[in-house]
Short mmCIF file of C-alpha atoms in Angstrom, two decimals:
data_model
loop_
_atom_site.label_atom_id
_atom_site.label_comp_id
_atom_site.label_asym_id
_atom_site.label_seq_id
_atom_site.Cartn_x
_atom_site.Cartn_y
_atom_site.Cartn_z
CA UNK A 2 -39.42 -31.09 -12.07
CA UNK A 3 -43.05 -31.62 -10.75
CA UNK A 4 -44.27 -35.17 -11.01
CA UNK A 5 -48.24 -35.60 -11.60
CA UNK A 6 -49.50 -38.79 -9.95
CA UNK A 7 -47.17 -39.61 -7.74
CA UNK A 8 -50.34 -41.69 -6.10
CA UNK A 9 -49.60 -44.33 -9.05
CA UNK A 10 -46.20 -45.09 -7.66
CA UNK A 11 -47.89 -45.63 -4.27
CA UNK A 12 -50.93 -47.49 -5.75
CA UNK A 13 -47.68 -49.78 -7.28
CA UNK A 14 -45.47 -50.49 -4.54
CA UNK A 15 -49.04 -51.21 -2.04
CA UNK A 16 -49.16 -54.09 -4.03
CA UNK A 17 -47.87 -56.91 -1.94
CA UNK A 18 -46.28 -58.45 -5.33
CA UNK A 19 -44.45 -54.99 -5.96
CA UNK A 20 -43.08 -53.86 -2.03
CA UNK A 21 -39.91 -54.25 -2.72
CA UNK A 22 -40.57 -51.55 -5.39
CA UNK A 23 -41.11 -48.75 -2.65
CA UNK A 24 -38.12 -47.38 -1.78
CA UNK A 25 -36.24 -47.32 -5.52
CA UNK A 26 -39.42 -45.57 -6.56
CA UNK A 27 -39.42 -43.32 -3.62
CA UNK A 28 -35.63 -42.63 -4.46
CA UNK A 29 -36.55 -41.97 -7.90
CA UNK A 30 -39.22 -39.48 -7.16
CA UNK A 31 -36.76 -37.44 -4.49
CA UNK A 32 -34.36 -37.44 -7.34
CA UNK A 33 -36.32 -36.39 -10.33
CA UNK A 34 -38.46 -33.61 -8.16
CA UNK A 35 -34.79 -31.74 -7.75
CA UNK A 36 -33.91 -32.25 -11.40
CA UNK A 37 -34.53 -29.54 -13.67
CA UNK A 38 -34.40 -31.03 -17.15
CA UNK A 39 -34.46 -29.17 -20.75
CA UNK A 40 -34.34 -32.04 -23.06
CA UNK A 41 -34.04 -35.47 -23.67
CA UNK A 42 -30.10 -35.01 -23.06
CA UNK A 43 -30.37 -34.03 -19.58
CA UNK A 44 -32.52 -37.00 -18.83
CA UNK A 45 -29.83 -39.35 -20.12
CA UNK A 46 -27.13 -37.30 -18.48
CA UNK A 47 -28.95 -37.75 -14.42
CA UNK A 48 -30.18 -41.37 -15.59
CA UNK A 49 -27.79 -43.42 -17.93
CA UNK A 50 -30.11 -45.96 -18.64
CA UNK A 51 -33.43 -44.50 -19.27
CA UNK A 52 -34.87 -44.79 -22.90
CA UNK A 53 -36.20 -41.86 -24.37
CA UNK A 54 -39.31 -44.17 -26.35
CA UNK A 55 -41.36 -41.65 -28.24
CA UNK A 56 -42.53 -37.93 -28.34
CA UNK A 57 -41.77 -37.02 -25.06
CA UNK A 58 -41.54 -40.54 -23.40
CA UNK A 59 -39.03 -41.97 -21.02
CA UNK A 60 -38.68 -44.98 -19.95
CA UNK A 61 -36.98 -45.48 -16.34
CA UNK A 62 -35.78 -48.47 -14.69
CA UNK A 63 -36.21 -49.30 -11.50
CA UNK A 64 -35.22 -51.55 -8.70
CA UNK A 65 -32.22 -52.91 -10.93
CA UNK A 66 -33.98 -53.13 -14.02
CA UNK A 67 -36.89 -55.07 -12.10
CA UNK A 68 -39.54 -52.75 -13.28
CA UNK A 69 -40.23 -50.14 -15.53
CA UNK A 70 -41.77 -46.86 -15.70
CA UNK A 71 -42.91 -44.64 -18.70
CA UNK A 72 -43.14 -40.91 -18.09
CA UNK A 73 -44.67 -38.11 -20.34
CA UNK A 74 -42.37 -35.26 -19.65
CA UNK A 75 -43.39 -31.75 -20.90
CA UNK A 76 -39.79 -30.23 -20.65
CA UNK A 77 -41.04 -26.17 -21.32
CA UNK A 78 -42.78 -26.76 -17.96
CA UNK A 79 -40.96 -28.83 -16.20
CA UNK A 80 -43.59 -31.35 -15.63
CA UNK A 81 -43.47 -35.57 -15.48
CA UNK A 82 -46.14 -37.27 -16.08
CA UNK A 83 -46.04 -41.19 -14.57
CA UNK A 84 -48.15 -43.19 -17.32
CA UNK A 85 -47.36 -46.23 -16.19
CA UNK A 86 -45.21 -48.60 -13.92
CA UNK A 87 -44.92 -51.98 -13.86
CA UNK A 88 -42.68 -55.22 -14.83
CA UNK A 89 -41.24 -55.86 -18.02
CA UNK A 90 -44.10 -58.26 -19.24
CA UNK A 91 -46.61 -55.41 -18.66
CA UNK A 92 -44.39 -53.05 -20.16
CA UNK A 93 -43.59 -55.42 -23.77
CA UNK A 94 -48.03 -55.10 -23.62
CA UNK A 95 -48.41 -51.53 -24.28
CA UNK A 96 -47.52 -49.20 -26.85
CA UNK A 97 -45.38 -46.80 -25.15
CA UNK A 98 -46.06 -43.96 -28.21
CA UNK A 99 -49.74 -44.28 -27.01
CA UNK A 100 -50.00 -44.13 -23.64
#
């Protein structure tokens, strides 16, 4: 899969508040740039516990279910889109459908 933004995880784990975020999110990034997913299915089959939360939204946790992340993923062309990362009280703030 290509990710798009990977400067957002970056931008994240720069935040003094949020190092400890680096390296899960840099593990997660090695991981899903090899993957090569079709469909929601193969999503849940590399990562048990991501959500699929709307129309072509995933939600991953991180760092031990410290944080979250939201991806768009257009599965035709293998493409992730990272919409947002952050902790649980950001994530319960957004509307996952819409972002």
């Amino acid at each position: 899969m290509r990710v798009i933004a990977r400067g957002t995880l970056r931008t994240f784990w720069e935040k003094r508040l949020f190092a400890d975020a680096e390296q899960p999110l840099k593990a997660w990034f090695r991981e899903v740039s090899k993957a090569d997913w079709a469909n929601p299915a193969a999503v849940k089959r590399q990562f048990r516990h991501a959500s699929v939360v709307g129309e072509n939204r995933v939600m991953f946790n991180i760092a031990g279910n410290k944080y979250r992340l939201v991806a768009r993923v257009n599965y035709p062309y293998r493409i992730v889109y990272i919409r947002i990362i952050g902790t649980h009280e950001q994530y319960d703030r957004i509307d996952v459908k819409e972002i």
